[in-house]
Amino acid sequence: MTPLFESQVLAQLAQGEVTSDSLVKTCLQRIADQPELGAFLEIDEEGALAQAAEIDRRRSGGETLSPIAGVPVALKDNIHVRGRRTTCASRILADFVAPFDAHVVTKLKEAGAILIGKTNMDEFAMGSSTEYSALQVTRNPHHPERVPGGSSGGSAAAVAAGLVPLALGSSTGGSIRQPAAFCGVVGMKPTYGRVSRYGLVAYGSSLDQIGPIAADVTAAFELLHVIAGHDPKDSTSAQMGRDDLSLRVADPKGLRIGIPKDWLGDGLQPEIQQAMSRLTESFAAAGAEIVEVALPHSEYAIPAYYLVATAEASSNLARFDGVRYGYRATGAQNLKEMFVKTRSEGFGPEVKRRILLGTYCLSSGYYEGYYLNAQRVRTRISDDYRQAFGKVDAILAPTTPTTAFRFGEKTADPWTMYLDDIYTVTANLAGIPAISFPAGLDSQGLPIGLQLMAAPFDESKLFQVALNAENFIRTWR
Ligand code: GLN
């Protein structure tokens, strides 16, 4: 495997030791050398080289630029870049060209980041393995027969294989942290409202957040810092901006680290459990206080998540009807038949399953029993976290129950795929920030991911503790 681009590359660019042009060319070469990975759906070679030349010119002219100026960033293909395709890895949007830039893309352009291409994903971000992409297969860079995780599998694989230093993913229930864990990189889901969703194709609007994927915690922070901040075009964007965001290295002495004991039982791969224990001991040895926390409603998280997410998805995806966007089926005799044919041919099986489930749980007679109860559970989960964060600075937990699984292992039974999200969905339901980072390899050489969670908008604390964790883990090697 080619080496990862760690955050040093940002400093090398800033100091002029590396040009953006040479970095972009290295990335393009690596992408071309590893076509079997299938991380990218589209590469903008010409655009990337032109942007790089522009940044190099400005830098040599003495301009002070953003820490990510000249750095190639890959974008999950559900984020709009004006004039480029946004496919969501779906047949229904295979030829859809975005008419505007997502807020995060505007921010990246302002910062001088190089938009090098779009990455593969589960269709409409529904899945945990990228196997539901209607367009291509993406492989785990650590093992060709294993999935990269999902739904942001292309972005995680691209960073893990050293194809790009930075990538954006989106998370509705874990789609940044889970693929980051499977691929051995850092993935972070911000507090709901921290990053604008404008120009992100909606899946579950009350859960969706865009977030960074990078080789290390520092690089992830730099990318978050660029994309965060208030956006009047997203009514759920928080008013607080990004001035509070800081990356601070601090002594872990006195930190209170919460451990959700109930999460560590059966079903967790023993080597992940061992990584948890080892990191917990590292924190304790450095003077942090280890506190057991109760998150009693987590046991209902998967059903609650899959009701809320599919309910919102069924409404959000109603717009893909063959009239307004993308694919339109031919040969229909009337309007209704055209809708039905377009959606039948355009959507893949997992998307259809979710539209059906979501429509069902919102229909009269079932709404109270399913949707409303799921929302009640969601409130309880938020309350569990609120209480926990009254006692601790951050919660440490596994990101996934197992390391990367094999292709086909979970596609036959959707429920087993859904269960893979057990440790990630609660942060989305509660809207809190969470970060997954690599914590060694299992006996098969597959990456283990652990995560930290913090109180809403306490990203600075989250990153501080994540830096501590990363430092401890570095000494494990
Ligand atoms: N795997 C989860 C799902 O399929 C999460 C997906 C996501 O975060 N986009 O819904």
XYZ file of C-alpha atoms and ligand atoms in Angstrom:
487
model
C 0.000 0.000 0.000
C 1.160 3.518 -0.739
C 1.801 5.615 2.378
C -0.921 7.894 3.700
C -0.680 11.639 3.360
C -0.457 12.701 6.990
C -0.943 16.283 8.151
C 2.764 17.058 7.577
C 1.899 17.469 3.911
C -0.116 20.563 4.813
C 2.942 22.116 6.484
C 5.200 21.141 3.593
C 2.873 22.912 1.176
C 2.596 25.998 3.378
C 6.371 26.216 3.637
C 6.809 25.790 -0.080
C 8.723 22.502 0.277
C 6.149 20.844 -1.949
C 4.151 22.502 -4.694
C 0.474 21.890 -5.133
C 1.195 20.942 -8.734
C 3.523 18.116 -7.702
C 1.112 16.960 -5.000
C -1.808 16.868 -7.437
C 0.299 14.948 -9.940
C 1.287 12.413 -7.274
C -2.379 11.934 -6.409
C -3.411 11.557 -10.049
C -0.644 9.015 -10.588
C -1.633 6.986 -7.541
C -5.283 7.032 -8.590
C -4.299 5.804 -12.058
C -2.038 3.110 -10.596
C -4.764 1.553 -8.448
C -7.914 1.335 -10.592
C -8.977 -1.893 -8.809
C -9.779 0.132 -5.663
C -12.700 1.836 -7.365
C -12.704 4.744 -4.937
C -13.471 7.481 -7.466
C -16.479 7.898 -9.725
C -15.041 10.901 -11.482
C -11.706 12.719 -11.582
C -11.343 16.332 -12.669
C -7.745 16.144 -13.799
C -7.737 19.306 -15.862
C -9.550 21.359 -13.223
C -7.307 20.061 -10.436
C -4.115 20.940 -12.289
C -5.418 24.408 -13.150
C -6.413 25.049 -9.514
C -3.005 23.823 -8.344
C -1.151 26.140 -10.722
C -3.214 29.050 -9.444
C -2.458 28.232 -5.779
C 1.278 27.805 -6.488
C 1.291 31.153 -8.237
C -0.456 32.882 -5.330
C 1.813 31.214 -2.780
C 5.002 32.171 -4.564
C 3.593 35.703 -4.792
C 3.744 35.812 -1.006
C 0.046 35.497 -0.237
C -0.928 33.950 3.114
C -3.208 31.065 2.340
C -5.452 28.652 4.249
C -3.769 25.536 5.726
C -5.556 23.445 3.119
C -4.768 25.666 0.123
C -3.367 23.499 -2.651
C -4.419 20.264 -0.950
C -6.434 17.780 -3.033
C -9.804 16.982 -1.436
C -12.081 14.195 -2.660
C -15.828 14.695 -2.325
C -18.470 12.077 -1.740
C -20.742 12.077 -4.758
C -23.765 13.447 -2.917
C -22.188 16.899 -2.553
C -22.829 19.393 -5.337
C -20.057 21.021 -7.343
C -21.484 23.408 -9.888
C -21.177 22.116 -13.444
C -20.103 18.615 -12.339
C -22.168 15.477 -11.993
C -23.711 14.491 -8.631
C -24.782 10.880 -9.069
C -25.348 9.714 -5.475
C -24.113 6.438 -7.044
C -27.646 5.962 -8.372
C -28.947 5.264 -11.851
C -31.646 7.863 -11.290
C -29.022 10.645 -11.044
C -26.341 9.093 -13.262
C -26.358 12.089 -15.624
C -27.435 14.822 -13.250
C -25.246 17.939 -13.377
C -25.324 20.151 -10.288
C -26.472 23.719 -10.966
C -24.841 25.189 -7.846
C -22.068 24.643 -5.295
C -22.768 23.131 -1.895
C -21.903 25.491 0.972
C -18.946 23.267 1.881
C -17.727 23.461 -1.719
C -17.899 27.248 -1.666
C -15.835 27.164 1.525
C -13.301 24.754 0.010
C -12.953 26.912 -3.088
C -12.440 30.022 -0.967
C -9.738 28.168 0.988
C -7.987 27.160 -2.232
C -8.516 23.410 -1.802
C -8.145 21.331 -4.954
C -11.392 19.590 -5.884
C -9.901 16.520 -7.473
C -12.922 14.285 -7.906
C -16.029 12.561 -6.622
C -16.059 9.302 -4.677
C -18.209 6.205 -4.696
C -20.843 5.589 -2.026
C -23.859 3.471 -1.223
C -26.761 4.656 -3.358
C -28.169 7.819 -1.717
C -25.899 7.105 1.291
C -28.023 4.128 2.320
C -25.756 1.340 3.446
C -22.693 0.379 5.443
C -20.415 -1.200 2.838
C -20.638 0.778 -0.442
C -21.977 -2.468 -1.965
C -25.239 -0.647 -2.718
C -23.574 1.675 -5.211
C -25.366 1.176 -8.517
C -22.256 2.307 -10.377
C -19.148 0.414 -9.228
C -17.395 -1.677 -6.601
C -15.019 -0.077 -4.069
C -12.500 -2.299 -2.281
C -10.903 -1.961 1.117
C -7.271 -0.878 0.569
C -6.198 -3.285 3.344
C -7.811 -6.324 1.762
C -9.286 -6.709 -1.745
C -12.028 -9.112 -0.609
C -13.262 -6.839 2.147
C -15.662 -3.921 1.939
C -14.413 -0.400 2.658
C -17.464 0.287 4.812
C -20.087 2.821 3.909
C -21.789 4.774 2.894
C -18.749 7.065 2.382
C -16.634 4.065 1.350
C -15.023 5.748 -1.651
C -13.831 8.724 0.406
C -12.397 6.531 3.177
C -10.698 4.179 0.706
C -9.213 7.141 -1.194
C -7.584 8.545 1.957
C -6.543 5.114 3.254
C -4.843 4.187 -0.007
C -2.939 7.474 -0.066
C -4.768 8.669 -3.180
C -5.647 11.999 -1.552
C -4.787 13.708 1.737
C -8.360 14.762 2.527
C -11.931 13.782 1.712
C -15.451 14.704 2.695
C -18.088 12.190 3.602
C -21.610 12.528 4.950
C -23.093 10.810 7.960
C -26.726 10.044 8.686
C -26.051 7.123 11.000
C -22.320 6.495 10.835
C -21.273 6.780 7.224
C -18.116 8.740 8.011
C -16.890 6.955 11.146
C -17.682 3.389 10.058
C -15.808 3.455 6.712
C -12.971 5.389 8.388
C -12.730 2.581 10.966
C -12.803 -0.157 8.306
C -10.112 1.587 6.261
C -7.827 2.676 9.108
C -8.230 6.456 8.855
C -9.802 9.281 10.865
C -13.446 10.207 10.212
C -15.426 12.831 12.063
C -19.129 13.671 12.297
C -19.705 17.232 13.518
C -22.502 18.375 15.816
C -25.770 18.614 13.888
C -25.904 22.189 12.578
C -22.142 22.793 12.719
C -21.740 22.307 8.960
C -24.277 23.512 6.418
C -26.249 20.847 4.551
C -26.917 23.196 1.643
C -25.975 21.290 -1.498
C -25.802 17.903 0.195
C -28.411 15.596 -1.340
C -30.775 14.928 1.557
C -31.236 11.461 3.027
C -32.457 11.907 6.622
C -32.470 15.666 6.996
C -32.625 15.744 10.796
C -29.578 13.451 10.988
C -27.355 14.315 8.003
C -24.014 16.065 8.510
C -21.000 16.459 6.242
C -17.638 15.763 7.862
C -13.924 15.252 7.221
C -11.935 12.080 6.520
C -8.145 12.268 6.824
C -5.061 10.279 7.758
C -4.791 11.855 11.203
C -6.671 13.951 13.735
C -4.870 17.197 12.878
C -5.658 17.025 9.165
C -9.292 16.157 9.953
C -9.496 19.236 12.164
C -8.083 21.532 9.465
C -10.709 20.339 7.003
C -13.523 20.714 9.521
C -12.356 24.207 10.328
C -12.746 25.204 6.675
C -16.226 23.759 6.128
C -17.817 24.676 9.495
C -19.812 27.797 10.152
C -23.220 29.381 9.857
C -24.998 29.394 6.513
C -28.253 31.313 6.098
C -29.210 28.965 3.256
C -29.599 26.047 5.683
C -32.307 26.774 8.257
C -30.843 24.106 10.565
C -27.355 25.616 10.439
C -26.288 26.757 13.909
C -25.778 30.465 14.502
C -22.477 29.965 16.236
C -19.982 30.005 13.397
C -16.610 28.398 13.885
C -14.565 30.812 15.984
C -14.791 28.536 18.992
C -13.082 25.677 17.124
C -9.554 25.081 18.287
C -7.021 22.284 18.069
C -5.264 22.146 21.384
C -2.766 19.629 22.649
C -3.272 19.313 26.388
C -2.239 17.023 29.182
C -4.911 14.329 29.650
C -4.446 14.608 33.415
C -7.790 15.280 35.047
C -9.837 14.506 31.930
C -12.916 12.466 32.646
C -13.335 9.700 30.084
C -16.672 7.882 30.031
C -16.907 4.210 29.148
C -20.322 2.809 28.193
C -19.916 -0.572 29.875
C -23.108 -1.980 28.341
C -21.682 -1.552 24.849
C -18.778 -3.880 25.486
C -20.521 -7.218 25.756
C -21.108 -10.086 23.368
C -20.956 -9.394 19.694
C -17.926 -7.141 19.969
C -14.867 -8.624 18.274
C -12.382 -9.515 21.062
C -9.522 -7.613 19.421
C -11.636 -4.440 19.381
C -12.438 -5.013 23.027
C -8.702 -5.353 23.695
C -7.955 -2.098 21.883
C -10.618 -0.424 24.045
C -9.001 -1.747 27.227
C -5.560 -0.753 26.120
C -6.557 2.799 25.299
C -8.560 3.093 28.513
C -5.468 2.022 30.449
C -3.342 4.566 28.585
C -5.718 7.354 29.591
C -5.810 6.132 33.182
C -2.019 5.858 33.371
C -1.729 9.443 32.141
C -3.934 10.665 34.947
C -7.348 10.748 33.294
C -10.296 9.640 35.344
C -12.190 6.662 33.890
C -15.908 6.837 34.603
C -18.535 4.241 33.722
C -21.502 5.837 31.979
C -24.953 4.431 31.370
C -26.606 4.881 27.986
C -29.621 2.699 28.722
C -31.659 3.573 25.634
C -28.953 2.552 23.189
C -30.593 -0.846 22.900
C -33.460 0.769 20.974
C -31.193 2.884 18.801
C -31.129 0.722 15.676
C -34.915 0.372 15.290
C -35.433 4.049 16.171
C -32.775 5.133 13.690
C -34.082 2.995 10.849
C -37.601 4.363 11.375
C -36.607 8.039 11.573
C -34.059 7.808 8.736
C -36.337 5.885 6.366
C -39.326 8.121 7.169
C -37.325 11.192 6.226
C -35.807 9.436 3.224
C -39.218 8.463 1.866
C -40.181 12.112 1.882
C -36.844 13.428 0.588
C -36.661 10.968 -2.293
C -40.191 11.731 -3.496
C -38.680 14.489 -5.629
C -36.990 11.986 -7.956
C -39.954 11.411 -10.194
C -38.580 11.747 -13.718
C -39.925 15.287 -14.052
C -37.529 17.479 -12.148
C -34.212 15.689 -11.929
C -32.154 13.055 -13.640
C -33.399 9.879 -15.274
C -36.786 9.570 -16.994
C -38.078 6.191 -18.171
C -39.266 5.946 -21.763
C -42.308 4.180 -23.151
C -44.833 5.156 -20.465
C -48.449 5.665 -21.612
C -49.353 8.302 -19.040
C -47.896 10.436 -16.259
C -48.476 7.984 -13.437
C -46.905 5.166 -15.393
C -43.913 7.415 -16.115
C -43.433 8.078 -12.365
C -43.661 4.378 -11.564
C -41.385 3.254 -14.373
C -38.792 5.951 -13.636
C -38.599 5.113 -9.957
C -38.714 1.353 -10.544
C -35.868 1.496 -13.015
C -33.911 4.318 -11.396
C -33.678 3.211 -7.754
C -31.812 0.135 -6.519
C -33.275 -2.464 -4.132
C -32.024 -0.969 -0.843
C -33.366 2.485 -1.681
C -36.734 0.969 -2.589
C -36.808 -1.027 0.634
C -36.248 2.146 2.628
C -38.830 4.196 0.755
C -41.359 1.435 1.454
C -40.427 1.160 5.127
C -40.443 4.928 5.582
C -43.767 5.414 3.812
C -45.303 2.616 5.855
C -44.229 4.002 9.211
C -45.533 7.466 8.318
C -48.937 6.271 7.114
C -52.010 6.920 9.218
C -52.583 4.247 11.814
C -48.895 3.397 11.981
C -47.450 6.848 12.513
C -48.101 6.855 16.290
C -46.885 3.322 16.803
C -43.713 3.574 14.781
C -42.556 7.049 13.838
C -43.700 8.829 16.970
C -42.286 6.154 19.264
C -39.005 6.282 17.397
C -38.903 10.033 18.036
C -39.574 9.420 21.723
C -36.683 6.975 21.863
C -34.540 9.576 20.165
C -35.309 12.081 22.935
C -34.420 9.475 25.556
C -31.100 8.794 23.819
C -30.296 12.517 23.815
C -31.165 12.648 27.516
C -28.845 9.692 28.224
C -26.007 11.619 26.607
C -26.871 14.874 28.350
C -26.651 13.140 31.691
C -23.430 11.393 30.756
C -21.764 14.633 29.646
C -22.663 16.145 33.014
C -20.130 13.699 34.407
C -17.509 13.219 31.700
C -15.636 15.256 29.078
C -15.809 12.590 26.391
C -17.062 9.060 25.887
C -14.788 6.394 24.444
C -16.375 3.490 22.551
C -15.798 1.091 19.666
C -16.801 2.430 16.236
C -17.931 -0.932 14.868
C -18.652 -4.385 16.315
C -16.204 -6.043 13.900
C -13.457 -5.066 11.483
C -14.218 -4.918 7.736
C -16.423 -7.777 6.542
C -16.369 -9.644 3.230
C -18.258 -8.701 0.107
C -21.675 -10.347 0.132
C -21.497 -11.220 3.816
C -24.344 -8.925 4.835
C -26.255 -8.122 1.650
C -28.491 -11.212 1.839
C -30.025 -10.079 5.134
C -30.499 -6.304 5.401
C -31.019 -6.513 9.158
C -27.463 -7.802 9.750
C -26.161 -4.850 7.724
C -28.252 -2.461 9.838
C -26.808 -3.930 13.046
C -23.342 -2.921 11.968
C -24.331 0.679 12.832
C -25.023 -0.114 16.465
C -22.240 2.065 17.878
C -22.543 4.976 15.478
C -26.258 5.811 15.119
C -26.751 7.169 18.634
C -24.440 10.142 17.991
C -26.530 11.036 14.932
C -29.809 10.596 16.791
C -28.511 12.839 19.609
C -26.820 15.288 17.228
C -23.505 15.139 19.096
C -19.999 15.285 17.575
C -18.023 12.050 17.265
C -14.702 11.020 15.783
C -13.326 7.606 14.805
C -9.587 7.001 14.721
C -7.442 3.965 13.933
C -6.368 1.856 16.911
C -4.145 -0.847 15.490
C -4.883 -3.931 13.408
C -6.589 -7.215 14.204
C -4.918 -10.602 13.687
C -5.929 -10.543 10.008
C -4.275 -7.185 9.446
C -7.568 -5.302 9.283
C -7.852 -1.859 10.901
C -9.631 -1.417 14.228
C -11.474 1.862 14.826
C -12.395 3.425 18.144
C -14.458 6.557 18.621
C -14.821 9.465 20.962
C -18.026 11.431 21.471
C -18.523 14.810 23.156
C -21.324 17.161 24.126
C -23.032 19.193 21.359
C -20.700 21.855 19.910
C -17.837 20.692 22.088
C -15.722 19.783 19.049
C -12.671 21.450 20.562
C -12.745 19.110 23.537
C -13.414 16.176 21.230
C -10.340 16.942 19.120
C -8.198 17.566 22.183
C -9.030 14.135 23.600
C -8.663 12.556 20.154
C -5.134 13.983 19.908
C -4.344 12.362 23.262
C -5.728 9.050 22.025
C -3.762 9.286 18.798
C -0.542 9.963 20.721
C -1.081 6.948 22.971
C -1.837 4.692 20.017
C 1.304 5.834 18.189
C 3.364 4.361 20.998
C 1.630 0.967 20.503
C 3.353 0.275 17.208
N -25.504 2.694 7.459
C -26.462 3.679 7.828
C -27.625 3.619 6.875
O -27.590 2.830 6.006
C -25.868 5.023 7.852
C -25.761 5.631 6.535
C -25.281 7.037 6.597
O -24.768 7.482 7.613
N -25.451 7.739 5.501
O -28.570 4.319 6.979
